[in-house]
CSV table of C-alpha atoms in Angstrom, one decimal:
chain,number,residue,atom,x,y,z
Q,1,MET,CA,92.0,21.5,-94.7
Q,2,PRO,CA,92.6,20.6,-91.1
Q,3,ALA,CA,95.5,18.3,-90.4
Q,4,CYS,CA,94.4,14.7,-89.6
Q,5,PRO,CA,95.7,13.2,-86.3
Q,6,LEU,CA,97.7,10.0,-86.8
Q,7,THR,CA,96.6,6.7,-85.4
Q,8,GLY,CA,98.2,6.3,-82.0
Q,9,GLY,CA,99.8,2.9,-82.4
Q,10,GLU,CA,102.0,3.6,-85.4
Q,11,ARG,CA,102.9,7.1,-84.3
Q,12,ASP,CA,103.8,6.1,-80.8
Q,13,GLY,CA,105.8,3.1,-82.0
Q,14,ARG,CA,107.9,5.1,-84.4
Q,15,PHE,CA,108.7,7.8,-81.8
Q,16,GLY,CA,109.5,5.2,-79.2
Q,17,VAL,CA,112.1,3.4,-81.5
Q,18,PHE,CA,114.2,6.5,-81.7
Q,19,GLY,CA,113.8,7.3,-78.0
Q,20,LEU,CA,112.4,10.8,-78.5
Q,21,LEU,CA,111.7,12.8,-75.4
Q,22,LEU,CA,108.0,13.4,-76.0
Q,23,GLY,CA,107.1,12.4,-72.5
Q,24,ARG,CA,104.6,9.7,-73.6
Q,25,VAL,CA,106.4,6.8,-72.0
Q,26,GLN,CA,106.9,8.7,-68.8
Q,27,ARG,CA,103.3,9.9,-68.6
Q,28,GLU,CA,101.8,6.5,-69.2
Q,29,GLY,CA,104.2,4.7,-66.8
Q,30,ALA,CA,104.1,7.3,-64.0
Q,31,GLY,CA,103.0,6.0,-60.7
Q,32,ARG,CA,102.6,2.4,-61.8
Q,33,ASN,CA,103.8,-0.6,-59.8
Q,34,LEU,CA,104.7,-3.1,-62.5
Q,35,THR,CA,105.2,-6.0,-60.0
Q,36,CYS,CA,101.8,-5.8,-58.3
Q,37,ALA,CA,98.3,-5.9,-59.7
Q,38,PRO,CA,96.2,-2.9,-58.9
Q,39,GLN,CA,93.9,-3.4,-56.0
Q,40,PRO,CA,90.2,-2.6,-56.4
Q,41,GLU,CA,88.9,0.5,-54.5
Q,42,ASP,CA,85.5,1.3,-53.2
Q,43,GLU,CA,83.5,3.1,-55.8
Q,44,GLU,CA,82.7,6.0,-53.4
Q,45,ASP,CA,86.4,6.6,-52.9
Q,46,GLU,CA,87.2,6.7,-56.6
Q,47,GLU,CA,88.0,10.1,-58.1
Q,48,PRO,CA,86.9,11.0,-61.6
Q,49,ALA,CA,89.7,10.5,-64.1
Q,50,LEU,CA,91.0,13.6,-65.7
Q,51,GLU,CA,90.4,13.8,-69.4
Q,52,GLU,CA,93.6,13.4,-71.3
Q,53,LEU,CA,94.1,16.0,-74.1
Q,54,GLU,CA,94.8,14.8,-77.6
Q,55,GLN,CA,98.3,15.2,-79.0
Q,56,ARG,CA,99.3,17.0,-82.1
Q,57,GLU,CA,102.8,16.5,-83.5
Q,58,VAL,CA,104.9,19.2,-85.2
Q,59,LEU,CA,108.3,18.3,-86.8
Q,60,VAL,CA,110.8,21.2,-86.7
Q,61,LEU,CA,113.6,20.8,-89.3
Q,62,GLY,CA,116.2,22.9,-91.1
Q,63,LEU,CA,120.0,23.0,-91.7
Q,64,ASP,CA,122.2,23.4,-88.6
Q,65,GLY,CA,122.4,27.1,-87.6
Q,66,SER,CA,118.9,28.0,-88.9
Q,67,GLY,CA,117.5,28.6,-85.5
Q,68,LYS,CA,115.4,25.5,-84.6
Q,69,SER,CA,116.4,25.3,-81.0
Q,70,THR,CA,115.9,29.0,-80.4
Q,71,PHE,CA,112.5,28.7,-82.1
Q,72,LEU,CA,111.5,26.1,-79.6
Q,73,ARG,CA,112.8,28.1,-76.7
Q,74,VAL,CA,110.9,31.2,-77.7
Q,75,LEU,CA,107.7,29.3,-78.2
Q,76,SER,CA,108.0,27.9,-74.7
Q,77,GLY,CA,108.5,31.3,-73.2
Q,78,LYS,CA,112.3,31.0,-72.6
Q,79,PRO,CA,114.8,33.7,-73.7
Q,80,PRO,CA,117.0,32.9,-76.7
Q,81,LEU,CA,120.5,31.7,-75.9
Q,82,GLU,CA,123.5,33.7,-77.2
Q,83,GLY,CA,125.8,31.8,-79.6
Q,84,HIS,CA,125.2,28.8,-81.7
Q,85,ILE,CA,125.0,25.5,-80.0
Q,86,PRO,CA,124.1,22.7,-82.5
Q,87,THR,CA,121.6,20.0,-81.6
Q,88,TRP,CA,123.3,16.7,-81.6
Q,89,GLY,CA,120.3,14.4,-81.8
Q,90,PHE,CA,116.8,15.4,-80.8
Q,91,ASN,CA,115.1,18.1,-78.8
Q,92,SER,CA,111.4,18.4,-77.9
Q,93,VAL,CA,108.9,20.8,-76.3
Q,94,ARG,CA,105.3,20.1,-75.2
Q,95,LEU,CA,103.0,23.1,-75.2
Q,96,PRO,CA,99.4,22.8,-73.8
Q,97,THR,CA,96.5,24.6,-75.4
Q,98,LYS,CA,92.8,24.6,-74.5
Q,99,ASP,CA,91.9,21.8,-76.8
Q,100,PHE,CA,95.0,19.7,-77.3
Q,101,GLU,CA,98.8,19.4,-76.5
Q,102,VAL,CA,101.3,20.3,-79.1
Q,103,ASP,CA,104.5,18.3,-79.2
Q,104,LEU,CA,107.3,20.1,-81.2
Q,105,LEU,CA,110.1,17.7,-82.1
Q,106,GLU,CA,113.4,19.1,-83.4
Q,107,ILE,CA,115.9,16.9,-85.1
Q,108,GLY,CA,119.5,18.3,-85.6
Q,109,GLY,CA,120.3,19.7,-89.0
Q,110,SER,CA,123.9,18.4,-89.4
Q,111,GLN,CA,124.5,16.3,-92.5
Q,112,ASN,CA,124.7,13.0,-90.6
Q,113,LEU,CA,121.3,13.6,-88.9
Q,114,ARG,CA,119.4,14.7,-92.1
Q,115,PHE,CA,119.2,11.0,-93.0
Q,116,TYR,CA,116.6,10.5,-90.2
Q,117,TRP,CA,114.4,13.4,-91.3
Q,118,LYS,CA,112.4,11.3,-93.8
Q,119,GLU,CA,111.6,8.7,-91.1
Q,120,PHE,CA,109.4,11.1,-89.2
Q,121,VAL,CA,107.7,13.1,-91.9
Q,122,ASN,CA,104.8,10.7,-92.3
Q,123,GLU,CA,104.3,10.6,-88.5
Q,124,VAL,CA,103.4,14.2,-87.8
Q,125,ASP,CA,100.6,16.7,-88.4
Q,126,VAL,CA,102.6,19.7,-89.5
Q,127,LEU,CA,106.2,20.3,-90.7
Q,128,VAL,CA,108.0,23.5,-89.8
Q,129,PHE,CA,111.2,24.1,-91.9
Q,130,LEU,CA,113.5,26.9,-90.8
Q,131,VAL,CA,115.8,28.7,-93.3
Q,132,ASP,CA,118.6,31.1,-92.5
Q,133,SER,CA,117.7,34.0,-94.7
Q,134,ALA,CA,121.3,35.4,-94.6
Q,135,ASP,CA,123.0,32.1,-95.5
Q,136,ARG,CA,123.1,32.4,-99.3
Q,137,LEU,CA,125.9,29.9,-99.7
Q,138,ARG,CA,123.9,27.0,-98.2
Q,139,LEU,CA,120.5,28.0,-99.5
Q,140,PRO,CA,120.7,25.4,-102.4
Q,141,TRP,CA,121.2,22.7,-99.7
Q,142,ALA,CA,118.2,24.0,-97.8
Q,143,ARG,CA,116.1,23.9,-101.0
Q,144,GLN,CA,117.2,20.4,-101.8
Q,145,GLU,CA,116.3,19.1,-98.3
Q,146,LEU,CA,113.0,20.9,-98.3
Q,147,HIS,CA,111.9,19.4,-101.5
Q,148,LYS,CA,112.9,16.0,-100.4
Q,149,LEU,CA,110.5,16.4,-97.5
Q,150,LEU,CA,107.7,17.9,-99.7
Q,151,ASP,CA,108.0,14.9,-102.0
Q,152,LYS,CA,107.9,12.4,-99.1
Q,153,ASP,CA,104.4,13.4,-98.0
Q,154,PRO,CA,102.4,15.4,-100.5
Q,155,ASP,CA,99.5,16.1,-98.1
Q,156,LEU,CA,101.5,17.3,-95.1
Q,157,PRO,CA,101.1,21.0,-94.3
Q,158,VAL,CA,104.4,22.8,-94.4
Q,159,VAL,CA,105.4,26.1,-92.7
Q,160,VAL,CA,108.7,27.5,-94.1
Q,161,VAL,CA,110.1,30.0,-91.6
Q,162,ALA,CA,112.5,32.6,-93.2
Q,163,ASN,CA,114.5,33.2,-90.1
Q,164,LYS,CA,117.0,36.0,-89.3
Q,165,GLN,CA,115.2,38.6,-91.3
Q,166,ASP,CA,116.6,41.2,-88.9
Q,167,LEU,CA,120.1,40.8,-90.4
Q,168,SER,CA,121.2,43.3,-93.1
Q,169,GLU,CA,122.3,40.6,-95.5
Q,170,ALA,CA,119.0,38.7,-95.2
Q,171,MET,CA,117.3,37.9,-98.5
Q,172,SER,CA,113.9,39.3,-99.1
Q,173,MET,CA,110.8,37.1,-98.9
Q,174,VAL,CA,110.3,37.4,-102.7
Q,175,GLU,CA,113.9,36.3,-103.3
Q,176,LEU,CA,113.6,33.4,-100.9
Q,177,GLN,CA,110.4,32.2,-102.5
Q,178,GLN,CA,112.1,32.0,-105.8
Q,179,GLU,CA,115.4,30.5,-104.5
Q,180,LEU,CA,113.6,27.8,-102.5
Q,181,GLY,CA,111.4,26.9,-105.5
Q,182,LEU,CA,108.2,27.5,-103.7
Q,183,GLN,CA,106.5,29.0,-106.7
Q,184,ALA,CA,106.7,25.5,-108.3
Q,185,VAL,CA,104.8,23.8,-105.5
Q,186,ASP,CA,101.3,22.6,-106.3
Q,187,SER,CA,98.9,25.4,-105.7
Q,188,GLN,CA,96.5,23.0,-103.9
Q,189,ARG,CA,99.1,22.2,-101.3
Q,190,GLU,CA,99.3,24.0,-97.9
Q,191,VAL,CA,102.8,25.6,-98.0
Q,192,PHE,CA,103.3,28.8,-96.1
Q,193,LEU,CA,106.4,31.2,-96.1
Q,194,LEU,CA,106.6,33.4,-93.0
Q,195,ALA,CA,109.3,35.9,-91.9
Q,196,ALA,CA,110.8,35.8,-88.5
Q,197,SER,CA,113.8,37.1,-86.4
Q,198,ILE,CA,114.2,34.4,-83.9
Q,199,ALA,CA,117.6,35.4,-82.5
Q,200,PRO,CA,119.0,37.3,-79.5
Q,201,ALA,CA,118.3,41.0,-79.9
Q,202,GLY,CA,118.6,42.5,-76.5
Q,203,PRO,CA,116.4,42.4,-73.3
Q,204,GLY,CA,112.7,42.4,-73.9
Q,205,PHE,CA,113.0,41.5,-77.5
Q,206,GLU,CA,109.8,39.9,-78.9
Q,207,ASP,CA,109.5,38.8,-82.5
Q,208,PRO,CA,106.0,39.3,-83.9
Q,209,GLY,CA,106.7,36.7,-86.5
Q,210,THR,CA,106.9,34.0,-83.9
Q,211,VAL,CA,103.4,34.9,-82.7
Q,212,HIS,CA,102.1,34.6,-86.3
Q,213,ILE,CA,103.8,31.3,-86.7
Q,214,TRP,CA,102.2,29.9,-83.5
Q,215,ARG,CA,98.8,31.1,-84.5
Q,216,LEU,CA,99.1,29.5,-87.9
Q,217,LEU,CA,100.2,26.2,-86.3
Q,218,LEU,CA,97.2,26.2,-84.1
Q,219,GLU,CA,94.9,26.8,-87.1
Q,220,LEU,CA,96.5,24.0,-89.0
Q,221,LEU,CA,96.3,21.6,-86.1
Q,222,SER,CA,92.7,22.3,-85.2
């Protein structure tokens, strides 16, 4: 089932309220003189308007330290940063494809920011939820937050990323599926669990899991 694009008015309004850096305001206002009415031009001098690509919105969530910011950096072709720098607020990346543009919006995973998560779930086309596979202590919290989001929008496709699978203490995919309660999710719902190692691992490191995640996102967004 392909994800259905949201109506522009409601989606744009919600994103504008929280001042998210999706570039929509800048793009629509670029080059305009708000104090002067546009002057008519000769038809022969007019250039054909470039067709604007449709937007698809992907919400990237997860507890702090799960690897959300690094995930966005890797998808945008940037190397991972060493060390953990928590996101205090919002972070976004726009990635163009042949048929549409993908806006990936990350909201910080600290406790005081999780309150805002539910405000955006109904405004996006796909949810990506990252889990630290090696953080057994906080896995129950991750499960609780994930199921809150699943309950908020029963039709939203969800991609659960089991991150840091390269660590020796990482839980297996079978164990994570059980601990996250994914086996109890309605079988008709689009919920995917994918492994990844989105973390600094030396020069030239490329995680094949990230490639699979991106391909799945494009399939869900098409």
